[in-house]
Amino acid sequence: MKLRPRLTLLTVLLVVAVVAFTSFSTIMSFQYFLRREMISNQRTLFENFKQACHDTLYYSDDLGLKIRSESFERSIPGLAYAVFVDEGRGNLQLGGVESLRRFKKQNPVCEETPGGGGIAHLAMNEANLSGERWRTYCQKISLSNIKGKEASGSVFVGFNMNLLDSGLKTVIDRMWAILMWTMVIVLFFGVILAYFLAMQLTKPILHLTEGAKAIGDGHLDTHIPVNSADELGFLANEFNTMASRLRELDQLKDDFLSSVSHELRSPLAAISGYVELLRNKPLEQILPEKRAKALQIISESVGRLTHFINDILDLAKLKSGHVEIKQQPLDLKEAGEDIFGLFQPLLENKSISWSLDIPDDISVLIADDDKIRQVLTNLVSNALKFTPSGGTIKMSARNQTEFIQISVRDSGIGVPSDGLEAAFERFKQVKSARDHVVGQKGTGLGLAIAKGIVEAHGGRIWMESELGKGTTVFFTVPNKPAPKLNIAETV
Ligand SMILES: Nc1ncnc2c1ncn2[C@@H]1O[C@H](COP(=O)(O)OP(=O)(O)O)[C@@H](O)[C@H]1O
Ligand SMILES: [Mg+2]
């Protein structure tokens, strides 16, 4: 069953159960209180009649008692009789005509109830006479009358319980009828309300399901509307975040494919073009300079391809965590000099001056020599690439107790603020920066690899920059005590 009808049904069932339970318990307690009220009324009535019997016995006023008994007969529904039996006058029965007739028919006997308590002298018995239930209250009284003579007798008040019960039943039945109607009305509005409630609740779930299905079907640009601040709204938000993350991954995959194919295509085209050229004519017919040029371009292209494939493999290894970081003493000063030495022709070509600012106390670092050199080479090559002629590049190191912070600063074109983090993502290149590069363009993998290496060392890498003024890339390497020299590692 779908969620909406299920919710409707459940709500209706709940409403019915609550209404039924409330009605039933209301009627039951009402019935209980009515019965108690009835019994208390009967006792009051009995006390009332007993007082009349007292007066009669004291004044020997038989007529007064008869009148009282008849007035009871007329005014009290369910009263069977109200009779006084005068023992002093040979059990003379006094009361109204109807009372005496019914009293004779039942002929009750008043026995003293043993034991104490408020109703010790008030005997009560229930008799079943030819299908009718009678309840009789009785009590013996004795006193010395107005003439000073001892007088005694028994007070009897009886009720026809069938009559009283049927009265009670009529009231209860009427209540049941009212409650039934109430229940029908509550049910009617309950169903309508439950339906709207279920609709209200299931609407966002329906949106969610449709959205999730659309995302599942590959429509990653689906946006699920978030209209509430509750759990469902939270879930919708999570779905939207998931969809946008999937979009990013999808974009990344597309970018990766186009970048890889682009990076592979240009050197391959160059190689195949020049190989064709060399094959089409006998070698002797090609000018030696042209041959040398062709071979140089083929060799550069092969180098570029190898470099690119190595970068991709490095990145894959770093990403999967399968990279081994050696703990070796690395002379930072020496490494800096080596790297700048490597770029010397290019630096001279662009008249870029460089400097090293590495204090003696941190000249030696414990890290993976090759990999840190790879990071530094990358940073210096970027600085060189993005710094116009006449600029400067400076490599510095600072001891920050827990780690060594190394930086490469240039006076180049800078990176816009939204590119500071993005530059470390794979294949990310700032377009304006790429256009600026003369000669071989990069692949956008260098900083991603540097980040992977630094993080594998337990450090952090970031970039600070001011457009048009220059860029500084910082990275940290934890400051570790030098390990015991292991020949195998250092060789
Ligand atoms: N020193 C720098 N000055 C200006 N831009 C930089 C610098 N270093 C990196 N960038 C930007 O970050 C991008 C990513 O760098 P990187 O990952 O090394 O890729 P690549 O050098 O192959 O372009 C560069 O394309 C460039 O836009
Ligand atoms: Mg680079």
Short mmCIF file of C-alpha atoms and ligand atoms in Angstrom, two decimals:
data_model
loop_
_atom_site.label_atom_id
_atom_site.label_comp_id
_atom_site.label_asym_id
_atom_site.label_seq_id
_atom_site.Cartn_x
_atom_site.Cartn_y
_atom_site.Cartn_z
CA MET A 1 0.00 0.00 0.00
CA LYS A 2 1.29 3.48 -0.84
CA LEU A 3 2.31 5.91 1.87
CA ARG A 4 -0.58 8.34 1.49
CA PRO A 5 -3.50 5.83 1.84
CA ARG A 6 -1.55 4.05 4.59
CA LEU A 7 -1.10 7.27 6.55
CA THR A 8 -4.77 8.20 6.01
CA LEU A 9 -5.92 4.79 7.19
CA LEU A 10 -3.66 4.84 10.21
CA THR A 11 -4.81 8.31 11.24
CA VAL A 12 -8.47 7.34 10.80
CA LEU A 13 -7.93 4.17 12.84
CA LEU A 14 -6.24 6.22 15.52
CA VAL A 15 -9.08 8.74 15.59
CA VAL A 16 -11.67 5.93 15.77
CA ALA A 17 -9.78 4.16 18.55
CA VAL A 18 -9.43 7.36 20.58
CA VAL A 19 -13.08 8.36 20.08
CA ALA A 20 -14.34 4.83 20.86
CA PHE A 21 -12.21 4.52 23.97
CA THR A 22 -13.19 7.98 25.23
CA SER A 23 -16.89 7.34 24.56
CA PHE A 24 -16.85 3.94 26.21
CA SER A 25 -15.01 5.10 29.30
CA THR A 26 -17.22 8.21 29.58
CA ILE A 27 -20.40 6.14 29.47
CA MET A 28 -19.05 3.55 31.89
CA SER A 29 -18.03 6.13 34.46
CA PHE A 30 -21.28 8.02 33.93
CA GLN A 31 -23.23 4.82 34.60
CA TYR A 32 -21.17 4.13 37.70
CA PHE A 33 -21.75 7.63 39.11
CA LEU A 34 -25.46 7.48 38.29
CA ARG A 35 -25.79 4.25 40.27
CA ARG A 36 -23.92 5.70 43.22
CA GLU A 37 -26.06 8.80 43.09
CA MET A 38 -29.17 6.61 43.03
CA ILE A 39 -28.11 4.63 46.10
CA SER A 40 -27.23 7.79 48.00
CA ASN A 41 -30.65 9.24 47.09
CA GLN A 42 -32.35 6.08 48.32
CA ARG A 43 -30.58 6.37 51.67
CA THR A 44 -31.50 10.01 52.08
CA LEU A 45 -35.07 9.09 51.34
CA PHE A 46 -34.95 6.32 53.89
CA GLU A 47 -33.59 8.70 56.56
CA ASN A 48 -36.33 11.12 55.67
CA PHE A 49 -39.06 8.49 56.14
CA LYS A 50 -37.43 7.19 59.32
CA GLN A 51 -37.74 10.67 60.82
CA ALA A 52 -41.45 10.63 59.93
CA CYS A 53 -41.77 7.22 61.67
CA HIS A 54 -40.08 8.63 64.79
CA ASP A 55 -42.64 11.44 64.93
CA THR A 56 -45.52 9.02 64.44
CA LEU A 57 -44.27 6.74 67.21
CA TYR A 58 -43.79 9.67 69.55
CA TYR A 59 -47.12 11.38 68.92
CA SER A 60 -49.05 8.24 67.85
CA ASP A 61 -49.96 10.17 64.68
CA ASP A 62 -50.92 7.42 62.20
CA LEU A 63 -52.51 9.82 59.67
CA GLY A 64 -49.33 11.90 59.32
CA LEU A 65 -47.36 8.78 58.41
CA LYS A 66 -49.99 7.65 55.91
CA ILE A 67 -49.88 11.08 54.21
CA ARG A 68 -46.08 11.10 54.09
CA SER A 69 -46.02 7.57 52.64
CA GLU A 70 -48.56 8.52 49.95
CA SER A 71 -46.67 11.69 49.06
CA PHE A 72 -43.52 9.52 48.58
CA GLU A 73 -45.48 7.12 46.37
CA ARG A 74 -46.54 9.97 44.13
CA SER A 75 -43.31 11.89 43.90
CA ILE A 76 -40.54 9.29 43.91
CA PRO A 77 -40.17 7.18 40.81
CA GLY A 78 -39.22 3.59 41.49
CA LEU A 79 -40.45 3.63 45.09
CA ALA A 80 -42.22 0.35 45.87
CA TYR A 81 -43.34 1.12 49.41
CA ALA A 82 -42.62 3.20 52.55
CA VAL A 83 -44.14 1.35 55.54
CA PHE A 84 -43.80 1.41 59.34
CA VAL A 85 -44.58 -1.74 61.38
CA ASP A 86 -45.60 -0.78 64.92
CA GLU A 87 -44.63 -3.67 67.23
CA GLY A 88 -46.34 -2.17 70.30
CA ARG A 89 -49.67 -2.51 68.48
CA GLY A 90 -49.25 -6.10 67.36
CA ASN A 91 -47.21 -5.40 64.25
CA LEU A 92 -49.68 -2.92 62.85
CA GLN A 93 -48.62 -1.88 59.33
CA LEU A 94 -48.84 1.84 58.60
CA GLY A 95 -48.41 3.54 55.18
CA GLY A 96 -50.12 4.55 51.93
CA VAL A 97 -52.58 2.19 50.24
CA GLU A 98 -50.24 1.20 47.37
CA SER A 99 -47.32 0.84 49.79
CA LEU A 100 -49.26 -1.52 52.05
CA ARG A 101 -50.44 -3.61 49.09
CA ARG A 102 -46.91 -4.03 47.72
CA PHE A 103 -45.49 -4.55 51.25
CA LYS A 104 -47.86 -7.44 51.88
CA LYS A 105 -46.92 -8.95 48.56
CA GLN A 106 -43.22 -8.96 49.40
CA ASN A 107 -43.57 -9.38 53.14
CA PRO A 108 -39.97 -8.53 54.11
CA VAL A 109 -38.51 -9.21 57.53
CA CYS A 110 -36.16 -6.77 59.22
CA GLU A 111 -33.18 -8.44 60.77
CA GLU A 112 -30.57 -6.49 62.71
CA THR A 113 -27.35 -6.40 60.71
CA PRO A 114 -24.53 -7.57 62.96
CA GLY A 115 -21.34 -5.51 63.20
CA GLY A 116 -20.71 -1.78 63.43
CA GLY A 117 -20.40 0.94 60.81
CA GLY A 118 -22.71 3.69 59.70
CA ILE A 119 -25.22 1.31 58.21
CA ALA A 120 -25.20 -1.25 61.06
CA HIS A 121 -28.85 -0.85 61.67
CA LEU A 122 -29.77 -0.30 58.09
CA ALA A 123 -30.46 -3.72 56.70
CA MET A 124 -30.75 -4.05 52.98
CA ASN A 125 -31.85 -7.02 51.00
CA GLU A 126 -32.52 -7.57 47.38
CA ALA A 127 -35.33 -9.89 46.54
CA ASN A 128 -36.33 -11.32 43.23
CA LEU A 129 -40.07 -11.63 43.02
CA SER A 130 -41.47 -13.22 39.89
CA GLY A 131 -38.83 -11.62 37.67
CA GLU A 132 -38.81 -8.28 39.51
CA ARG A 133 -35.87 -7.05 41.58
CA TRP A 134 -36.78 -5.30 44.79
CA ARG A 135 -34.39 -3.54 47.12
CA THR A 136 -35.53 -3.03 50.71
CA TYR A 137 -33.97 -0.82 53.36
CA CYS A 138 -35.11 -1.37 56.94
CA GLN A 139 -34.21 -0.36 60.48
CA LYS A 140 -35.65 -1.01 63.93
CA ILE A 141 -36.38 2.01 66.10
CA SER A 142 -37.48 2.28 69.72
CA LEU A 143 -38.24 5.29 71.94
CA SER A 144 -40.40 6.39 74.87
CA ASN A 145 -43.41 8.27 73.46
CA ILE A 146 -45.19 11.40 74.57
CA LYS A 147 -47.00 9.45 77.30
CA GLY A 148 -43.66 8.05 78.56
CA LYS A 149 -44.39 4.51 77.35
CA GLU A 150 -41.81 2.42 75.55
CA ALA A 151 -42.65 2.11 71.85
CA SER A 152 -40.81 0.29 69.02
CA GLY A 153 -41.19 -0.74 65.41
CA SER A 154 -39.47 -1.24 62.07
CA VAL A 155 -39.10 1.21 59.18
CA PHE A 156 -39.27 -0.28 55.69
CA VAL A 157 -38.57 1.51 52.42
CA GLY A 158 -38.51 -0.60 49.25
CA PHE A 159 -37.62 0.21 45.66
CA ASN A 160 -38.50 -1.53 42.45
CA MET A 161 -35.04 -1.87 40.90
CA ASN A 162 -36.41 -2.94 37.52
CA LEU A 163 -38.10 0.38 37.16
CA LEU A 164 -35.02 2.29 38.26
CA ASP A 165 -32.75 0.22 36.02
CA SER A 166 -34.93 0.80 33.01
CA GLY A 167 -34.83 4.57 33.74
CA LEU A 168 -31.06 4.37 33.95
CA LYS A 169 -30.95 2.32 30.78
CA THR A 170 -32.98 4.93 28.91
CA VAL A 171 -30.53 7.65 29.96
CA ILE A 172 -27.53 5.53 29.01
CA ASP A 173 -29.09 4.53 25.69
CA ARG A 174 -29.72 8.17 24.89
CA MET A 175 -26.09 8.91 25.70
CA TRP A 176 -24.93 6.09 23.47
CA ALA A 177 -26.99 7.48 20.62
CA ILE A 178 -25.49 10.95 21.08
CA LEU A 179 -21.98 9.50 21.25
CA MET A 180 -22.59 7.38 18.16
CA TRP A 181 -23.60 10.43 16.17
CA THR A 182 -20.61 12.30 17.51
CA MET A 183 -18.42 9.41 16.42
CA VAL A 184 -19.90 9.42 12.91
CA ILE A 185 -19.31 13.17 12.62
CA VAL A 186 -15.78 12.88 14.06
CA LEU A 187 -15.08 10.03 11.69
CA PHE A 188 -16.35 11.98 8.71
CA PHE A 189 -14.21 15.03 9.49
CA GLY A 190 -11.42 12.74 10.70
CA VAL A 191 -11.17 11.06 7.30
CA ILE A 192 -11.07 14.40 5.49
CA LEU A 193 -8.53 15.81 7.93
CA ALA A 194 -6.44 12.62 7.86
CA TYR A 195 -6.37 12.75 4.07
CA PHE A 196 -5.15 16.34 4.06
CA LEU A 197 -2.65 15.58 6.79
CA ALA A 198 -1.32 12.60 4.84
CA MET A 199 -1.16 14.75 1.71
CA GLN A 200 0.74 17.45 3.56
CA LEU A 201 3.18 14.91 4.98
CA THR A 202 3.70 12.88 1.85
CA LYS A 203 4.06 15.81 -0.56
CA PRO A 204 7.71 16.49 0.31
CA ILE A 205 8.40 12.74 0.40
CA LEU A 206 6.89 12.47 -3.08
CA HIS A 207 9.11 15.32 -4.27
CA LEU A 208 12.06 13.55 -2.70
CA THR A 209 11.26 10.24 -4.36
CA GLU A 210 10.78 11.88 -7.74
CA GLY A 211 14.01 13.83 -7.30
CA ALA A 212 15.94 10.74 -6.19
CA LYS A 213 14.58 8.80 -9.16
CA ALA A 214 15.55 11.60 -11.55
CA ILE A 215 19.06 11.67 -10.06
CA GLY A 216 19.19 7.89 -10.30
CA ASP A 217 18.18 8.16 -13.96
CA GLY A 218 21.18 10.37 -14.56
CA HIS A 219 19.50 13.81 -14.52
CA LEU A 220 22.12 15.26 -12.23
CA ASP A 221 20.89 18.83 -12.61
CA THR A 222 17.71 17.92 -10.69
CA HIS A 223 17.00 20.24 -7.77
CA ILE A 224 14.60 19.08 -5.08
CA PRO A 225 12.72 22.06 -3.59
CA VAL A 226 13.38 22.47 0.15
CA ASN A 227 10.29 23.95 1.79
CA SER A 228 10.64 22.88 5.40
CA ALA A 229 13.23 23.08 8.14
CA ASP A 230 12.44 19.59 9.49
CA GLU A 231 14.04 16.19 8.85
CA LEU A 232 12.50 15.98 5.38
CA GLY A 233 13.91 19.38 4.50
CA PHE A 234 17.29 18.19 5.76
CA LEU A 235 17.03 15.05 3.63
CA ALA A 236 16.08 17.09 0.55
CA ASN A 237 19.07 19.32 1.20
CA GLU A 238 21.35 16.29 1.48
CA PHE A 239 19.98 14.98 -1.81
CA ASN A 240 20.70 18.32 -3.49
CA THR A 241 24.24 18.31 -2.08
CA MET A 242 24.70 14.74 -3.28
CA ALA A 243 23.41 15.67 -6.75
CA SER A 244 25.74 18.65 -6.98
CA ARG A 245 28.66 16.51 -5.80
CA LEU A 246 27.78 13.93 -8.46
CA ARG A 247 27.61 16.76 -11.00
CA GLU A 248 31.06 17.86 -9.96
CA LEU A 249 32.38 14.31 -10.25
CA ASP A 250 30.74 13.94 -13.63
CA GLN A 251 32.30 17.23 -14.72
CA LEU A 252 35.64 16.08 -13.31
CA LYS A 253 35.40 12.86 -15.29
CA ASP A 254 34.62 14.81 -18.48
CA ASP A 255 37.43 17.27 -17.76
CA PHE A 256 39.81 14.41 -17.06
CA LEU A 257 38.94 12.67 -20.32
CA SER A 258 39.19 15.82 -22.40
CA SER A 259 42.42 16.89 -20.66
CA VAL A 260 44.00 13.48 -21.07
CA SER A 261 43.00 13.19 -24.70
CA HIS A 262 44.12 16.75 -25.36
CA GLU A 263 47.46 16.21 -23.64
CA LEU A 264 47.99 12.98 -25.55
CA ARG A 265 46.81 14.27 -28.90
CA SER A 266 49.18 17.22 -29.40
CA PRO A 267 52.50 15.39 -28.84
CA LEU A 268 51.21 12.33 -30.74
CA ALA A 269 50.20 14.55 -33.68
CA ALA A 270 53.65 16.13 -33.62
CA ILE A 271 55.37 12.72 -33.49
CA SER A 272 53.29 11.21 -36.28
CA GLY A 273 53.66 14.35 -38.45
CA TYR A 274 57.43 14.38 -38.21
CA VAL A 275 57.76 10.59 -38.56
CA GLU A 276 55.72 10.83 -41.78
CA LEU A 277 58.00 13.60 -42.99
CA LEU A 278 61.08 11.46 -42.34
CA ARG A 279 59.54 8.40 -43.96
CA ASN A 280 58.19 10.07 -47.10
CA LYS A 281 61.58 10.99 -48.50
CA PRO A 282 64.90 9.16 -48.46
CA LEU A 283 66.89 10.55 -45.55
CA GLU A 284 69.63 11.94 -47.83
CA GLN A 285 67.13 14.22 -49.49
CA ILE A 286 66.14 15.90 -46.26
CA LEU A 287 68.21 18.83 -45.15
CA PRO A 288 70.32 17.91 -42.08
CA GLU A 289 68.88 20.92 -40.10
CA LYS A 290 65.34 19.78 -40.92
CA ARG A 291 66.18 16.22 -39.85
CA ALA A 292 67.69 17.44 -36.63
CA LYS A 293 64.62 19.67 -35.98
CA ALA A 294 62.25 16.76 -36.65
CA LEU A 295 64.15 14.47 -34.32
CA GLN A 296 64.28 17.16 -31.63
CA ILE A 297 60.49 17.71 -31.80
CA ILE A 298 59.87 13.93 -31.74
CA SER A 299 62.14 13.58 -28.73
CA GLU A 300 60.47 16.55 -26.91
CA SER A 301 57.04 15.13 -27.62
CA VAL A 302 58.04 11.71 -26.35
CA GLY A 303 59.47 13.45 -23.24
CA ARG A 304 56.21 15.37 -22.77
CA LEU A 305 54.14 12.20 -23.15
CA THR A 306 56.33 10.33 -20.67
CA HIS A 307 56.18 13.23 -18.23
CA PHE A 308 52.40 13.43 -18.53
CA ILE A 309 51.88 9.69 -18.09
CA ASN A 310 54.25 9.69 -15.10
CA ASP A 311 52.26 12.56 -13.58
CA ILE A 312 49.00 10.64 -14.01
CA LEU A 313 50.53 7.49 -12.51
CA ASP A 314 51.96 9.51 -9.57
CA LEU A 315 48.60 11.07 -8.95
CA ALA A 316 46.81 7.71 -9.09
CA LYS A 317 49.32 6.27 -6.61
CA LEU A 318 49.00 9.23 -4.25
CA LYS A 319 45.22 9.06 -4.47
CA SER A 320 45.13 5.36 -3.65
CA GLY A 321 47.57 5.83 -0.78
CA HIS A 322 50.06 3.37 -2.28
CA VAL A 323 52.92 5.78 -2.12
CA GLU A 324 55.88 5.07 0.12
CA ILE A 325 57.35 8.06 1.92
CA LYS A 326 60.95 7.54 2.93
CA GLN A 327 62.43 9.29 5.97
CA GLN A 328 65.72 10.68 4.79
CA PRO A 329 67.82 13.69 5.72
CA LEU A 330 67.30 16.23 2.96
CA ASP A 331 69.59 19.23 2.62
CA LEU A 332 67.15 22.01 1.68
CA LYS A 333 69.84 24.47 0.67
CA GLU A 334 71.45 21.95 -1.63
CA ALA A 335 68.09 20.95 -3.08
CA GLY A 336 67.18 24.62 -3.72
CA GLU A 337 70.48 25.29 -5.45
CA ASP A 338 70.12 22.15 -7.57
CA ILE A 339 66.63 23.10 -8.67
CA PHE A 340 67.43 26.70 -9.53
CA GLY A 341 70.52 25.32 -11.31
CA LEU A 342 68.25 23.13 -13.39
CA PHE A 343 66.21 26.12 -14.48
CA GLN A 344 69.25 28.39 -14.92
CA PRO A 345 69.03 28.73 -18.75
CA LEU A 346 65.33 29.58 -18.57
CA LEU A 347 65.85 31.99 -15.66
CA GLU A 348 68.58 33.76 -17.58
CA ASN A 349 66.44 33.80 -20.68
CA LYS A 350 63.74 35.73 -18.83
CA SER A 351 66.20 37.71 -16.73
CA ILE A 352 64.60 36.45 -13.55
CA SER A 353 66.73 36.65 -10.42
CA TRP A 354 66.40 34.07 -7.69
CA SER A 355 67.43 33.78 -4.06
CA LEU A 356 67.45 31.26 -1.22
CA ASP A 357 66.58 32.17 2.36
CA ILE A 358 67.20 29.00 4.35
CA PRO A 359 68.57 29.42 7.90
CA ASP A 360 71.40 27.07 8.78
CA ASP A 361 69.49 25.42 11.66
CA ILE A 362 66.87 24.00 9.30
CA SER A 363 69.03 23.29 6.41
CA VAL A 364 68.44 19.58 6.94
CA LEU A 365 64.93 18.22 6.76
CA ILE A 366 63.70 14.70 7.45
CA ALA A 367 61.55 13.80 4.47
CA ASP A 368 61.51 11.91 1.22
CA ASP A 369 64.31 13.55 -0.74
CA ASP A 370 63.02 12.74 -4.24
CA LYS A 371 59.45 13.67 -3.53
CA ILE A 372 60.18 16.98 -1.79
CA ARG A 373 62.49 17.86 -4.68
CA GLN A 374 59.60 17.04 -7.02
CA VAL A 375 57.36 19.48 -5.08
CA LEU A 376 59.98 22.22 -5.10
CA THR A 377 60.70 21.71 -8.81
CA ASN A 378 57.03 22.09 -9.52
CA LEU A 379 56.69 25.26 -7.48
CA VAL A 380 59.80 26.84 -9.03
CA SER A 381 58.67 25.82 -12.53
CA ASN A 382 55.25 27.45 -11.89
CA ALA A 383 56.90 30.59 -10.52
CA LEU A 384 59.10 30.74 -13.58
CA LYS A 385 56.20 30.09 -15.92
CA PHE A 386 53.94 32.78 -14.46
CA THR A 387 56.56 35.49 -13.78
CA PRO A 388 57.26 38.03 -16.52
CA SER A 389 60.82 39.00 -17.52
CA GLY A 390 62.79 40.87 -14.93
CA GLY A 391 60.95 39.34 -11.98
CA THR A 392 62.20 37.55 -8.87
CA ILE A 393 61.75 34.10 -7.28
CA LYS A 394 62.66 33.40 -3.69
CA MET A 395 62.67 30.08 -1.85
CA SER A 396 62.51 30.37 1.98
CA ALA A 397 62.21 28.09 4.98
CA ARG A 398 61.14 28.81 8.58
CA ASN A 399 61.30 26.67 11.68
CA GLN A 400 57.86 26.60 13.34
CA THR A 401 58.85 24.16 16.13
CA GLU A 402 56.38 21.46 15.21
CA PHE A 403 57.01 21.76 11.51
CA ILE A 404 59.20 23.40 8.93
CA GLN A 405 57.42 25.84 6.65
CA ILE A 406 58.86 26.18 3.16
CA SER A 407 57.71 28.76 0.62
CA VAL A 408 58.35 29.77 -2.96
CA ARG A 409 57.53 33.40 -3.69
CA ASP A 410 57.43 35.02 -7.11
CA SER A 411 56.67 38.49 -8.46
CA GLY A 412 54.46 37.10 -11.20
CA ILE A 413 50.94 37.60 -12.48
CA GLY A 414 49.23 36.25 -9.33
CA VAL A 415 46.18 34.04 -8.91
CA PRO A 416 42.61 35.35 -8.50
CA SER A 417 41.15 34.63 -5.03
CA ASP A 418 38.69 32.00 -6.33
CA GLY A 419 41.58 30.08 -7.88
CA LEU A 420 43.69 29.81 -4.70
CA GLU A 421 42.16 26.50 -3.65
CA ALA A 422 41.09 25.33 -7.08
CA ALA A 423 44.69 25.46 -8.34
CA PHE A 424 45.40 22.32 -6.26
CA GLU A 425 42.69 20.31 -8.03
CA ARG A 426 43.57 18.01 -10.87
CA PHE A 427 43.74 19.62 -14.34
CA LYS A 428 42.77 22.99 -12.89
CA GLN A 429 44.41 25.88 -14.65
CA VAL A 430 43.52 29.53 -14.38
CA LYS A 431 42.52 30.39 -17.94
CA SER A 432 44.08 33.87 -17.97
CA ALA A 433 47.27 32.34 -16.56
CA ARG A 434 47.30 29.62 -19.21
CA ASP A 435 46.92 32.22 -21.97
CA HIS A 436 49.83 34.08 -20.46
CA VAL A 437 52.20 31.12 -20.76
CA VAL A 438 54.57 31.25 -23.70
CA GLY A 439 55.84 27.93 -24.96
CA GLN A 440 54.69 24.64 -23.53
CA LYS A 441 51.44 24.91 -21.52
CA GLY A 442 51.09 22.91 -18.33
CA THR A 443 48.68 20.07 -17.65
CA GLY A 444 47.26 21.28 -14.34
CA LEU A 445 48.60 18.25 -12.49
CA GLY A 446 51.68 19.74 -10.85
CA LEU A 447 50.03 21.32 -7.78
CA ALA A 448 47.68 18.34 -7.33
CA ILE A 449 50.72 16.04 -7.15
CA ALA A 450 52.52 18.48 -4.82
CA LYS A 451 49.48 18.49 -2.54
CA GLY A 452 49.36 14.68 -2.53
CA ILE A 453 53.07 14.45 -1.63
CA VAL A 454 52.90 17.10 1.12
CA GLU A 455 49.83 15.51 2.67
CA ALA A 456 51.44 12.07 2.51
CA HIS A 457 54.22 13.59 4.64
CA GLY A 458 51.61 14.80 7.14
CA GLY A 459 51.91 18.44 6.07
CA ARG A 460 49.72 21.09 4.45
CA ILE A 461 50.02 23.18 1.30
CA TRP A 462 48.35 26.48 0.40
CA MET A 463 48.72 29.52 -1.75
CA GLU A 464 48.61 33.25 -1.09
CA SER A 465 48.53 35.70 -3.92
CA GLU A 466 47.85 39.23 -5.04
CA LEU A 467 46.85 39.70 -8.67
CA GLY A 468 49.58 41.42 -10.66
CA LYS A 469 51.99 41.41 -7.71
CA GLY A 470 52.97 37.83 -7.15
CA THR A 471 52.21 34.48 -5.60
CA THR A 472 53.60 32.54 -2.64
CA VAL A 473 53.03 28.83 -2.26
CA PHE A 474 53.63 27.57 1.29
CA PHE A 475 53.95 24.01 2.48
CA THR A 476 54.81 22.41 5.79
CA VAL A 477 56.67 19.23 6.69
CA PRO A 478 56.52 17.90 10.26
CA ASN A 479 59.73 18.55 12.18
CA LYS A 480 61.05 15.10 13.00
CA PRO A 481 64.21 14.01 14.78
CA ALA A 482 66.73 12.61 12.35
CA PRO A 483 66.42 8.82 12.06
CA LYS A 484 69.43 6.64 12.61
CA LEU A 485 71.18 6.71 9.32
CA ASN A 486 70.22 3.76 7.24
CA ILE A 487 72.76 3.19 4.53
CA ALA A 488 70.27 1.52 2.23
CA GLU A 489 67.96 4.51 2.40
CA THR A 490 70.49 7.20 1.85
CA VAL A 491 72.39 5.63 -0.98
N1 LIG B 1 53.20 30.85 -9.16
C1 LIG B 1 52.03 30.94 -9.79
N2 LIG B 1 51.59 32.12 -10.29
C2 LIG B 1 50.41 32.20 -10.91
N3 LIG B 1 49.57 31.16 -11.12
C3 LIG B 1 49.95 29.95 -10.65
C4 LIG B 1 51.20 29.78 -9.97
N4 LIG B 1 51.29 28.47 -9.60
C5 LIG B 1 50.18 27.87 -10.07
N5 LIG B 1 49.37 28.75 -10.70
C6 LIG B 1 48.05 28.46 -11.30
O1 LIG B 1 47.64 27.18 -10.86
C7 LIG B 1 47.41 26.34 -11.98
C8 LIG B 1 47.76 24.92 -11.62
O2 LIG B 1 49.14 24.74 -11.48
P1 LIG B 1 49.78 23.32 -11.74
O3 LIG B 1 48.95 22.34 -11.03
O4 LIG B 1 51.23 23.37 -11.41
O5 LIG B 1 49.50 23.11 -13.26
P2 LIG B 1 50.32 23.63 -14.54
O6 LIG B 1 51.56 24.22 -14.05
O7 LIG B 1 50.51 22.38 -15.32
O8 LIG B 1 49.40 24.59 -15.21
C9 LIG B 1 48.25 26.93 -13.07
O9 LIG B 1 47.73 26.58 -14.33
C10 LIG B 1 48.13 28.41 -12.79
O10 LIG B 1 46.92 28.88 -13.32
MG MG B 2 52.96 23.34 -12.77
#
